[in-house]
C-alpha cells in the first residue's frame, strides 16, 4: 500500500502541514512516515492522498487528532530490561556522591520510560536528589504521562519486562490500583516536569547528566538524527550519558561526538 504514495504526494502533504500548522515532518524517514500515513488513511477509510490532504488543510481538529497516528507512541514499562540493569549497575553508582542528578527523557510518549527510571532511581536511593524533565511532541501522549494512569490491560502487557527486571516484586509496589486502572504512586511523579517540546525545532537551554532518547530517532532521516544528536551533545554535562533505543543506529557523525559505553544496550558517553 505504501507504494501507492509517491514521494511527490508525501512531500506536498508534509509541506502543507508545515505551512498550515508549523509542524515540520520533512526530515522524518520517508518509508516509515508513509506507513503511518497509510494507517491514518485506513482508519478514516480514505481512498486517496488528495482526500487526506484536503481534510488536513481544512480541518484543524482532524489534523490535531491525527498527530498521534502519524507519530508512533509505542512504549513499555522496563522496555529492554538489560538496558535498565546496565543503567542501575553501571551508570547510577557514580551519582551516589553527587548532590543532584538531572535527566531528560526526550520523546517520553505516555511516560512509562520516565516512571521506570523513577523506580530504578528509588532502588538506588537517588530519587530524592533527581530532577526529571519529560518532553514529547504529542500533547495526548503527554496528558497520559502526566496522569501516570494506565489501563490494567496495558499494564498486563508490561509484566514480562517488569518481572525480568524485578522477579520478586509486584506492580502494587509502584502503582495504586482501582477496578480498571493503575496510577503511578506520587513518589515517582513528583520529581518530573512535563513539557511539550519538538526535537525538530525547539531549543533546550538546560544541562543534563543523562539524556534518554529511545526509539524516537528511528523515525528521523540521517540529517535530522545528526542535528538532534548535536543538540544532545550540547545539552549534556561533561562525561554525560546518552541512552538511545535498541533499534536506533548511531550515525558516523554521532560516533565523532559520543563514545560507546555499552553498544549492546545503546548507552553512550559525551566525548
Ligand atoms: C516510539 S515512542 C518512544 C517512547 C519511549 N522513549 C520508549 O522508548 O519507550 C516515540 C515518541 O517520540 C515522539 N516524537 C516523535 N517525533 C518527535 C519530535 N520531533 N519531538 C519530540 N518527540 C517526538 C512521539 O510522539 C512518541 O511519543
XYZ file of N, CA and C and ligand atoms in Angstrom:
840
model
N 0.820 -1.219 0.000
C 0.000 0.000 0.000
C 0.856 1.271 0.000
N 2.037 1.207 0.708
C 2.828 2.449 0.742
C 3.374 2.805 -0.638
N 3.441 1.780 -1.531
C 3.908 2.076 -2.895
C 2.933 3.018 -3.583
N 1.695 3.032 -3.084
C 0.698 3.896 -3.732
C 0.906 5.373 -3.408
N 1.772 5.625 -2.440
C 2.050 7.031 -2.126
C 3.383 7.415 -2.764
N 3.325 8.365 -3.684
C 4.572 8.769 -4.345
C 5.316 9.767 -3.448
N 6.616 9.935 -3.727
C 7.391 10.909 -2.949
C 6.808 12.307 -3.111
N 6.294 12.594 -4.322
C 5.714 13.938 -4.563
C 4.494 14.150 -3.672
N 3.647 13.109 -3.600
C 2.445 13.237 -2.758
C 2.835 13.429 -1.291
N 3.825 12.646 -0.880
C 4.285 12.758 0.505
C 4.791 14.178 0.769
N 5.646 14.660 -0.168
C 6.223 15.993 0.029
C 5.149 17.068 0.098
N 4.125 16.933 -0.748
C 3.130 18.001 -0.742
C 2.298 17.958 0.544
N 2.066 16.771 1.078
C 1.342 16.677 2.356
C 2.179 17.276 3.490
N 3.468 16.904 3.495
C 4.372 17.386 4.540
C 4.493 18.915 4.477
N 4.599 19.420 3.239
C 4.703 20.872 3.044
C 3.442 21.582 3.544
N 2.298 20.970 3.234
C 1.015 21.569 3.650
C 0.930 21.641 5.178
N 1.366 20.570 5.854
C 1.309 20.561 7.331
C 2.266 21.608 7.905
N 3.394 21.753 7.217
C 4.385 22.721 7.689
C 3.845 24.149 7.530
N 3.298 24.451 6.352
C 2.814 25.811 6.094
C 1.599 26.160 6.940
N 0.703 25.185 7.049
C -0.583 25.484 7.713
C -0.478 25.429 9.238
N 0.292 24.456 9.742
C 0.298 24.241 11.196
C 1.686 24.386 11.836
N 2.679 24.728 11.008
C 4.025 24.926 11.510
C 4.601 23.663 12.179
N 4.183 22.509 11.695
C 4.724 21.248 12.209
C 5.490 20.580 11.066
N 6.782 20.383 11.288
C 7.660 20.009 10.187
C 8.070 18.530 10.252
N 7.532 17.736 9.324
C 7.893 16.316 9.258
C 8.834 16.044 8.085
N 9.416 17.122 7.482
C 10.156 16.888 6.243
C 11.404 16.028 6.425
N 11.951 15.959 7.641
C 13.124 15.103 7.822
C 12.797 13.799 8.550
N 11.548 13.393 8.490
C 11.199 12.073 9.013
C 11.509 11.047 7.926
N 11.914 9.873 8.357
C 12.300 8.825 7.412
C 11.073 8.479 6.545
N 11.279 8.565 5.193
C 10.139 8.519 4.264
C 9.294 7.254 4.378
N 9.976 6.089 4.389
C 9.233 4.824 4.355
C 8.312 4.680 5.559
N 8.851 4.937 6.749
C 8.015 4.726 7.939
C 6.945 5.808 8.042
N 7.236 7.004 7.524
C 6.206 8.042 7.556
C 5.068 7.698 6.589
N 5.443 7.101 5.445
C 4.397 6.663 4.503
C 3.527 5.587 5.157
N 4.158 4.699 5.916
C 3.387 3.650 6.613
C 2.389 4.271 7.583
N 2.826 5.320 8.293
C 1.928 5.993 9.240
C 0.767 6.646 8.489
N 1.058 7.206 7.315
C 0.004 7.858 6.530
C -1.021 6.819 6.059
N -0.515 5.672 5.630
C -1.428 4.608 5.200
C -2.335 4.190 6.360
N -1.728 4.054 7.546
C -2.518 3.700 8.738
C -3.631 4.715 8.981
N -3.275 5.971 8.842
C -4.250 7.042 9.066
C -5.367 6.994 8.021
N -4.972 6.758 6.750
C -5.977 6.703 5.680
C -6.927 5.521 5.889
N -6.355 4.391 6.312
C -7.200 3.211 6.533
C -8.170 3.444 7.687
N -7.672 4.073 8.719
C -8.515 4.354 9.885
C -9.738 5.181 9.479
N -9.519 6.137 8.566
C -10.634 7.011 8.161
C -11.247 6.598 6.823
N -10.896 5.371 6.401
C -11.440 4.829 5.145
C -11.286 5.812 3.983
N -10.110 6.343 3.834
C -9.860 7.300 2.758
C -9.255 6.586 1.563
N -9.666 7.003 0.387
C -9.242 6.315 -0.833
C -7.971 6.914 -1.422
N -7.783 8.213 -1.222
C -6.643 8.839 -1.911
C -5.913 9.826 -1.000
N -4.679 10.121 -1.402
C -3.880 11.109 -0.685
C -4.523 12.483 -0.794
N -5.186 12.714 -1.932
C -5.836 14.008 -2.133
C -6.918 14.240 -1.071
N -7.659 13.149 -0.790
C -8.709 13.237 0.227
C -8.098 13.593 1.598
N -6.996 12.906 1.915
C -6.333 13.173 3.193
C -5.790 14.600 3.228
N -5.137 14.973 2.133
C -4.527 16.300 2.010
C -5.575 17.389 2.242
N -6.727 17.285 1.558
C -7.705 18.366 1.687
C -8.357 18.368 3.073
N -8.529 17.190 3.680
C -9.106 17.145 5.034
C -8.148 17.802 6.040
N -6.863 17.508 5.874
C -5.871 18.082 6.790
C -5.827 19.600 6.656
N -5.898 20.071 5.421
C -5.849 21.515 5.179
C -7.067 22.230 5.786
N -8.242 21.605 5.626
C -9.430 22.367 6.056
C -9.822 22.129 7.516
N -9.373 21.032 8.110
C -9.926 20.650 9.406
C -8.802 20.537 10.453
N -8.624 21.629 11.202
C -7.516 21.666 12.167
C -7.669 20.581 13.243
N -8.898 20.383 13.704
C -9.098 19.382 14.751
C -8.727 17.983 14.250
N -9.098 17.719 12.975
C -8.747 16.426 12.389
C -7.221 16.268 12.386
N -6.543 17.344 12.004
C -5.081 17.293 11.976
C -4.522 17.018 13.379
N -5.046 17.759 14.371
C -4.541 17.581 15.740
C -4.785 16.149 16.227
N -5.980 15.630 15.889
C -6.297 14.256 16.313
C -5.434 13.229 15.580
N -4.932 13.621 14.415
C -4.171 12.658 13.602
C -2.696 12.573 13.979
N -2.231 13.574 14.710
C -0.789 13.606 15.002
C -0.321 12.295 15.640
N -1.156 11.766 16.538
C -0.746 10.536 17.213
C -0.717 9.321 16.307
N -1.503 9.375 15.214
C -1.433 8.270 14.259
C -0.172 8.402 13.403
N 0.272 9.636 13.242
C 1.472 9.848 12.429
C 2.741 9.564 13.232
N 2.675 9.868 14.528
C 3.826 9.573 15.384
C 3.567 8.209 16.006
N 4.591 7.457 16.220
C 4.370 6.140 16.824
C 4.644 6.258 18.320
N 3.610 6.021 19.133
C 3.741 6.250 20.573
C 4.119 5.010 21.375
N 4.378 3.934 20.670
C 4.619 2.659 21.334
C 5.693 2.751 22.424
N 5.363 2.277 23.597
C 6.343 2.295 24.686
C 6.029 1.176 25.661
N 6.788 1.071 26.728
C 6.634 -0.063 27.633
C 7.303 0.274 28.955
N 6.807 -0.284 30.025
C 7.489 -0.185 31.317
C 8.683 -1.152 31.278
N 9.834 -0.727 31.732
C 11.043 -1.565 31.730
C 11.361 -2.131 30.345
N 11.120 -1.319 29.310
C 11.408 -1.750 27.934
C 12.893 -2.112 27.817
N 13.196 -3.254 27.262
C 14.554 -3.776 27.165
C 15.234 -3.806 28.539
N 14.821 -4.756 29.373
C 15.296 -4.775 30.771
C 16.811 -4.740 30.930
N 17.565 -5.335 30.006
C 19.031 -5.321 30.223
C 19.619 -3.913 30.168
N 18.948 -3.001 29.432
C 19.412 -1.602 29.441
C 19.215 -1.005 30.838
N 18.083 -1.337 31.473
C 17.818 -0.802 32.824
C 18.765 -1.404 33.847
N 19.148 -2.667 33.644
C 20.105 -3.305 34.562
C 21.458 -2.584 34.451
N 21.839 -2.299 33.207
C 23.107 -1.597 32.973
C 23.075 -0.193 33.593
N 21.958 0.496 33.420
C 21.827 1.851 33.987
C 21.932 1.773 35.523
N 21.214 0.812 36.102
C 21.229 0.673 37.566
C 22.635 0.331 38.087
N 23.285 -0.622 37.410
C 24.534 -1.144 37.972
C 25.776 -0.377 37.549
N 25.736 0.227 36.356
C 26.977 0.852 35.863
C 26.910 2.367 35.710
N 25.732 2.900 35.543
C 25.632 4.354 35.330
C 25.292 5.096 36.632
N 24.295 4.598 37.350
C 23.821 5.351 38.519
C 24.807 5.408 39.702
N 25.645 4.380 39.935
C 26.528 4.449 41.107
C 27.401 5.707 41.160
N 27.756 6.266 39.988
C 28.629 7.452 40.011
C 27.926 8.669 40.629
N 26.602 8.601 40.795
C 25.871 9.753 41.341
C 25.663 9.666 42.852
N 26.131 8.580 43.436
C 25.953 8.386 44.875
C 26.536 9.566 45.660
N 27.705 10.024 45.208
C 28.388 11.086 45.963
C 28.010 12.485 45.482
N 27.191 12.570 44.445
C 26.851 13.903 43.919
C 25.570 14.429 44.562
N 25.444 15.761 44.566
C 24.295 16.334 45.289
C 23.027 16.373 44.449
N 23.168 16.339 43.115
C 21.959 16.379 42.284
C 22.168 15.573 41.009
N 21.051 15.294 40.357
C 21.108 14.499 39.124
C 19.960 14.969 38.235
N 20.330 15.400 37.004
C 19.303 15.925 36.106
C 19.173 15.038 34.883
N 17.934 14.658 34.577
C 17.697 13.698 33.492
C 16.657 14.253 32.528
N 16.904 14.058 31.221
C 15.926 14.479 30.203
C 15.444 13.232 29.456
N 14.132 13.040 29.444
C 13.534 11.985 28.617
C 12.951 12.665 27.378
N 13.690 12.635 26.263
C 13.239 13.304 25.036
C 12.412 12.308 24.224
N 11.138 12.623 24.002
C 10.244 11.669 23.333
C 9.755 10.649 24.348
N 9.134 11.163 25.420
C 8.797 10.285 26.560
C 7.496 9.524 26.342
N 6.761 9.883 25.275
C 5.476 9.243 24.994
C 4.557 9.299 26.229
N 3.959 8.169 26.594
C 2.961 8.183 27.671
C 3.575 8.016 29.078
N 4.890 8.072 29.171
C 5.519 8.192 30.488
C 6.136 6.932 31.088
N 5.940 5.787 30.442
C 6.424 4.543 31.053
C 7.932 4.562 31.297
N 8.693 5.123 30.326
C 10.153 5.189 30.484
C 10.535 6.073 31.675
N 9.800 7.167 31.824
C 10.083 8.128 32.896
C 9.864 7.475 34.266
N 8.742 6.755 34.389
C 8.428 6.139 35.689
C 9.301 4.914 35.941
N 9.719 4.232 34.882
C 10.683 3.134 35.070
C 11.947 3.694 35.702
N 12.404 4.844 35.155
C 13.625 5.457 35.687
C 13.430 5.845 37.150
N 12.247 6.402 37.452
C 11.957 6.783 38.845
C 12.076 5.588 39.783
N 11.534 4.462 39.331
C 11.555 3.245 40.157
C 13.006 2.770 40.384
N 13.795 2.815 39.301
C 15.197 2.391 39.420
C 15.979 3.367 40.314
N 15.672 4.652 40.164
C 16.356 5.660 40.991
C 16.041 5.468 42.467
N 14.798 5.103 42.753
C 14.430 4.907 44.152
C 15.184 3.711 44.734
N 15.309 2.656 43.919
C 16.049 1.479 44.382
C 17.487 1.851 44.745
N 18.056 2.776 43.960
C 19.444 3.187 44.225
C 19.519 4.335 45.242
N 18.394 4.666 45.856
C 18.302 5.748 46.845
C 18.789 7.090 46.287
N 18.418 7.349 45.046
C 18.832 8.608 44.406
C 17.643 9.500 44.080
N 16.441 8.954 44.267
C 15.250 9.654 43.788
C 15.100 11.048 44.410
N 15.484 11.179 45.676
C 15.270 12.469 46.354
C 16.099 13.600 45.757
N 17.187 13.283 45.047
C 18.001 14.382 44.506
C 17.894 14.503 42.982
N 16.834 13.921 42.453
C 16.684 13.887 40.998
C 15.674 14.894 40.488
N 15.990 15.462 39.305
C 15.021 16.266 38.576
C 14.898 15.630 37.198
N 13.682 15.163 36.862
C 13.474 14.561 35.550
C 12.649 15.522 34.691
N 13.121 15.758 33.468
C 12.331 16.534 32.512
C 11.843 15.555 31.446
N 10.528 15.528 31.224
C 9.973 14.593 30.239
C 9.286 15.385 29.142
N 9.749 15.225 27.898
C 9.194 16.021 26.799
C 8.697 15.141 25.669
N 7.709 15.656 24.961
C 7.224 14.971 23.761
C 6.502 15.992 22.896
N 6.382 15.635 21.628
C 5.673 16.483 20.679
C 4.169 16.261 20.779
N 3.769 15.089 21.218
C 2.352 14.746 21.248
C 1.706 15.162 22.572
N 0.701 16.049 22.454
C 0.029 16.506 23.682
C -0.807 15.395 24.312
N -1.387 14.530 23.474
C -2.204 13.441 24.057
C -1.321 12.462 24.829
N -0.165 12.129 24.241
C 0.744 11.217 24.954
C 1.174 11.859 26.268
N 1.488 13.163 26.203
C 1.931 13.857 27.420
C 0.838 13.874 28.487
N -0.420 14.041 28.045
C -1.526 14.082 29.013
C -1.585 12.765 29.796
N -1.404 11.645 29.108
C -1.383 10.346 29.795
C -0.174 10.255 30.724
N 0.969 10.735 30.217
C 2.195 10.677 31.032
C 2.005 11.460 32.332
N 1.387 12.628 32.223
C 1.194 13.478 33.406
C 0.286 12.779 34.417
N -0.786 12.155 33.905
C -1.691 11.425 34.800
C -1.015 10.201 35.403
N -0.157 9.580 34.593
C 0.501 8.351 35.051
C -0.488 7.235 35.276
N -1.561 7.272 34.476
C -2.644 6.289 34.666
C -2.694 5.349 33.457
N -2.673 4.051 33.744
C -2.631 3.057 32.666
C -3.719 2.010 32.898
N -4.335 1.555 31.792
C -5.379 0.544 31.961
C -4.720 -0.767 32.412
N -5.486 -1.581 33.132
C -4.921 -2.844 33.630
C -4.510 -3.746 32.476
N -5.245 -3.583 31.368
C -4.943 -4.373 30.176
C -3.535 -4.055 29.654
N -3.229 -2.766 29.637
C -1.898 -2.343 29.174
C -0.833 -2.795 30.169
N -1.133 -2.602 31.446
C -0.157 -2.961 32.471
C 0.201 -4.456 32.414
N -0.801 -5.252 32.056
C -0.582 -6.695 31.942
C 0.487 -6.998 30.874
N 0.457 -6.192 29.815
C 1.449 -6.397 28.748
C 2.868 -6.050 29.206
N 2.967 -5.259 30.281
C 4.295 -4.872 30.767
C 4.868 -5.866 31.780
N 4.080 -6.903 32.115
C 4.513 -7.824 33.170
C 5.833 -8.522 32.832
N 5.982 -8.911 31.566
C 7.169 -9.683 31.194
C 8.468 -8.874 31.415
N 8.580 -7.690 30.795
C 9.814 -6.930 31.071
C 9.949 -6.544 32.548
N 8.813 -6.256 33.205
C 8.855 -5.883 34.629
C 9.438 -7.026 35.453
N 8.913 -8.255 35.207
C 9.374 -9.397 36.007
C 10.799 -9.794 35.653
N 11.198 -9.478 34.427
C 12.573 -9.849 34.101
C 13.549 -8.893 34.814
N 13.084 -7.694 35.151
C 13.926 -6.788 35.952
C 13.758 -7.076 37.447
N 12.510 -7.274 37.863
C 12.195 -7.499 39.275
C 11.461 -8.820 39.460
N 12.136 -9.966 39.424
C 11.430 -11.257 39.519
C 10.613 -11.383 40.806
N 11.002 -10.639 41.857
C 10.318 -10.845 43.142
C 9.464 -9.677 43.597
N 9.207 -8.744 42.702
C 8.391 -7.599 43.134
C 7.052 -7.591 42.437
N 6.142 -6.778 42.988
C 4.806 -6.690 42.418
C 4.568 -5.278 41.909
N 3.721 -5.164 40.893
C 3.361 -3.851 40.369
C 2.757 -2.978 41.471
N 2.079 -3.633 42.436
C 1.422 -2.906 43.532
C 2.432 -2.080 44.346
N 3.717 -2.451 44.276
C 4.723 -1.668 44.987
C 4.842 -0.262 44.414
N 4.466 -0.131 43.148
C 4.729 1.133 42.448
C 3.479 1.853 41.943
N 2.358 1.126 41.862
C 1.114 1.700 41.341
C -0.009 1.532 42.357
N -0.955 2.489 42.350
C -2.200 2.332 43.111
C -3.246 1.792 42.153
N -3.870 0.687 42.531
C -4.806 0.008 41.633
C -6.261 0.339 41.929
N -7.054 0.515 40.849
C -8.513 0.540 41.013
C -9.071 -0.544 40.081
N -10.400 -0.540 39.846
C -11.013 -1.612 39.036
C -10.361 -1.798 37.676
N -10.230 -0.670 36.961
C -9.762 -0.769 35.575
C -8.406 -0.134 35.335
N -7.950 0.662 36.306
C -6.715 1.413 36.075
C -5.701 1.248 37.193
N -4.482 1.599 36.854
C -3.445 1.684 37.876
C -2.757 3.033 37.688
N -2.539 3.734 38.804
C -1.907 5.059 38.734
C -0.554 4.987 39.440
N 0.438 5.565 38.782
C 1.779 5.555 39.372
C 1.753 6.312 40.710
N 2.453 5.812 41.682
C 2.433 6.459 43.004
C 3.091 7.844 42.920
N 2.608 8.724 43.749
C 3.060 10.113 43.718
C 4.575 10.251 43.928
N 5.154 9.341 44.692
C 6.604 9.339 44.937
C 7.383 9.488 43.637
N 6.880 8.830 42.569
C 7.630 8.816 41.309
C 7.270 9.995 40.420
N 6.046 10.545 40.651
C 5.591 11.611 39.765
C 6.109 12.983 40.193
N 6.343 13.129 41.464
C 6.619 14.490 41.943
C 8.001 15.027 41.531
N 8.842 14.179 40.976
C 10.162 14.651 40.547
C 10.196 14.998 39.059
N 9.038 14.862 38.402
C 9.028 15.005 36.939
C 8.339 16.298 36.509
N 8.983 17.001 35.554
C 8.386 18.153 34.883
C 8.061 17.727 33.464
N 6.854 17.984 33.006
C 6.469 17.601 31.646
C 6.400 18.840 30.765
N 6.815 18.672 29.512
C 6.866 19.835 28.619
C 6.615 19.397 27.181
N 5.789 20.176 26.473
C 5.613 19.915 25.048
C 6.823 20.492 24.316
N 7.578 19.634 23.652
C 8.837 20.075 23.034
C 9.061 19.289 21.746
N 9.330 20.030 20.678
C 9.572 19.387 19.386
C 11.073 19.341 19.100
N 11.614 18.143 18.996
C 13.065 17.985 18.790
C 13.532 18.572 17.461
N 12.596 18.774 16.530
C 12.991 19.289 15.219
C 13.387 20.761 15.311
N 12.640 21.544 16.078
C 12.999 22.970 16.072
C 12.972 23.692 17.419
N 12.583 23.008 18.485
C 12.596 23.716 19.773
C 13.984 23.645 20.406
N 14.340 24.740 21.077
C 15.666 24.760 21.719
C 15.594 24.145 23.115
N 16.748 23.839 23.658
C 16.812 23.349 25.042
C 18.039 24.002 25.681
N 17.794 24.776 26.725
C 18.914 25.505 27.327
C 19.387 24.881 28.631
N 18.698 23.827 29.077
C 19.110 23.212 30.341
C 20.269 22.231 30.093
N 20.953 21.858 31.179
C 22.063 20.905 31.065
C 21.746 19.666 31.912
N 22.103 18.494 31.363
C 21.683 17.232 31.986
C 22.859 16.285 32.214
N 22.675 15.396 33.186
C 23.660 14.326 33.419
C 23.361 13.129 32.513
N 22.062 12.878 32.309
C 21.662 11.739 31.463
C 20.550 12.205 30.518
N 20.661 11.815 29.241
C 19.557 12.061 28.300
C 19.099 10.717 27.742
N 17.799 10.483 27.822
C 17.202 9.319 27.163
C 16.547 9.807 25.883
N 16.846 9.156 24.760
C 16.066 9.412 23.549
C 15.954 8.059 22.847
N 15.053 7.260 23.364
C 14.953 5.875 22.900
C 13.791 5.745 21.915
N 14.094 5.127 20.788
C 13.059 4.803 19.796
C 12.324 6.044 19.274
N 13.028 7.119 19.151
C 12.467 8.354 18.580
C 13.194 8.649 17.266
N 14.536 8.594 17.317
C 15.313 8.956 16.123
C 15.185 7.931 15.000
N 14.645 6.745 15.303
C 14.440 5.767 14.214
C 13.495 6.331 13.154
N 12.684 7.297 13.557
C 11.736 7.869 12.587
C 12.315 9.073 11.848
N 13.560 9.425 12.149
C 14.185 10.602 11.531
C 15.137 10.175 10.418
N 15.345 11.056 9.421
C 16.378 10.761 8.419
C 17.757 11.127 9.002
N 18.822 10.798 8.257
C 20.179 10.974 8.784
C 20.446 12.416 9.229
N 20.026 13.388 8.394
C 20.320 14.790 8.709
C 19.699 15.212 10.028
N 18.447 14.817 10.206
C 17.748 15.210 11.429
C 18.353 14.495 12.648
N 18.732 13.216 12.443
C 19.380 12.469 13.546
C 20.617 13.222 14.028
N 21.456 13.619 13.060
C 22.719 14.267 13.423
C 22.441 15.616 14.107
N 21.468 16.353 13.566
C 21.094 17.645 14.173
C 20.668 17.454 15.639
N 19.857 16.420 15.888
C 19.347 16.183 17.245
C 20.483 15.686 18.157
N 21.353 14.819 17.600
C 22.471 14.315 18.405
C 23.401 15.465 18.821
N 23.581 16.433 17.921
C 24.433 17.582 18.265
C 23.792 18.392 19.392
N 22.470 18.491 19.352
C 21.790 19.217 20.433
C 21.979 18.466 21.765
N 21.851 17.128 21.716
C 22.041 16.347 22.950
C 23.460 16.532 23.488
N 24.432 16.541 22.570
C 25.828 16.711 22.967
C 25.998 18.028 23.716
N 25.402 19.072 23.157
C 25.437 20.411 23.754
C 24.760 20.414 25.138
N 23.667 19.666 25.250
C 22.858 19.701 26.482
C 23.398 18.786 27.579
N 24.379 17.956 27.257
C 24.918 17.056 28.292
C 26.064 17.725 29.034
N 26.148 17.486 30.325
C 27.292 17.959 31.100
C 28.519 17.119 30.688
N 29.736 17.566 30.998
C 30.920 16.777 30.628
C 30.799 15.330 31.131
N 31.095 14.395 30.247
C 31.025 12.970 30.627
C 29.603 12.436 30.738
N 28.621 13.246 30.330
C 27.205 12.851 30.459
C 26.849 11.628 29.615
N 25.720 11.034 29.960
C 25.306 9.757 29.346
C 24.124 9.949 28.407
N 24.202 9.313 27.233
C 23.078 9.318 26.290
C 22.599 7.883 26.100
N 21.301 7.671 26.306
C 20.740 6.332 26.111
C 19.797 6.388 24.918
N 20.091 5.573 23.879
C 19.199 5.533 22.716
C 18.516 4.151 22.672
N 17.633 3.951 21.695
C 16.861 2.711 21.670
C 17.592 1.557 20.992
N 17.093 0.348 21.199
C 17.729 -0.836 20.625
C 17.822 -0.781 19.117
N 16.820 -0.191 18.479
C 16.835 -0.160 17.022
C 17.375 1.145 16.465
N 17.819 2.030 17.354
C 18.438 3.271 16.889
C 19.855 2.962 16.434
N 20.210 3.508 15.286
C 21.584 3.303 14.814
C 22.344 4.616 14.947
N 23.474 4.550 15.635
C 24.275 5.762 15.817
C 24.989 6.088 14.495
N 24.699 7.224 13.887
C 25.374 7.553 12.626
C 26.858 7.866 12.854
N 27.666 7.801 11.786
C 29.103 8.052 11.940
C 29.379 9.420 12.568
N 28.604 10.417 12.144
C 28.810 11.761 12.706
C 28.528 11.771 14.213
N 27.647 10.869 14.653
C 27.342 10.767 16.091
C 28.508 10.138 16.836
N 29.175 9.159 16.156
C 30.305 8.474 16.814
C 31.479 9.425 17.034
N 31.496 10.536 16.286
C 32.581 11.504 16.481
C 32.387 12.305 17.771
N 31.164 12.392 18.231
C 30.928 13.208 19.443
C 30.501 12.370 20.661
N 30.209 11.070 20.414
C 29.847 10.186 21.526
C 30.688 8.914 21.491
N 31.171 8.494 22.663
C 31.867 7.211 22.789
C 30.865 6.145 23.186
N 31.023 4.943 22.619
C 30.132 3.857 23.046
C 30.535 3.426 24.454
N 29.586 3.410 25.378
C 29.845 2.904 26.728
C 29.482 1.421 26.756
N 28.334 1.102 26.185
C 27.937 -0.293 26.008
C 27.059 -0.387 24.760
N 27.638 -0.929 23.697
C 26.948 -0.940 22.404
C 25.657 -1.744 22.485
N 25.705 -2.861 23.225
C 24.551 -3.756 23.261
C 23.301 -3.061 23.814
N 23.503 -2.286 24.872
C 22.337 -1.613 25.466
C 22.203 -0.166 24.968
N 23.034 0.184 23.979
C 22.934 1.502 23.332
C 23.153 2.669 24.294
N 24.182 2.515 25.121
C 24.490 3.599 26.052
C 25.788 4.275 25.596
N 25.754 5.601 25.509
C 26.894 6.374 25.010
C 27.303 7.433 26.022
N 28.543 7.877 25.880
C 29.056 8.942 26.749
C 29.483 10.119 25.896
N 29.227 11.311 26.379
C 29.652 12.518 25.667
C 31.174 12.575 25.604
N 31.736 12.822 24.402
C 33.195 12.955 24.290
C 33.604 14.323 24.756
C 8.119 5.065 19.996
S 7.862 6.355 21.164
C 9.205 6.096 22.266
C 8.829 6.273 23.706
C 9.917 5.942 24.721
N 11.077 6.806 24.567
C 10.324 4.494 24.636
O 11.374 4.180 24.067
O 9.605 3.645 25.119
C 8.381 7.753 20.186
C 7.920 9.091 20.761
O 8.627 10.137 20.096
C 7.759 11.231 19.946
N 8.275 12.117 18.884
C 8.286 11.903 17.553
N 8.801 12.967 16.915
C 9.136 13.863 17.876
C 9.707 15.159 17.856
N 10.037 15.746 16.695
N 9.911 15.801 19.029
C 9.571 15.215 20.206
N 9.018 13.989 20.304
C 8.797 13.325 19.152
C 6.418 10.587 19.625
O 5.346 11.460 19.895
C 6.440 9.364 20.532
O 5.801 9.617 21.746
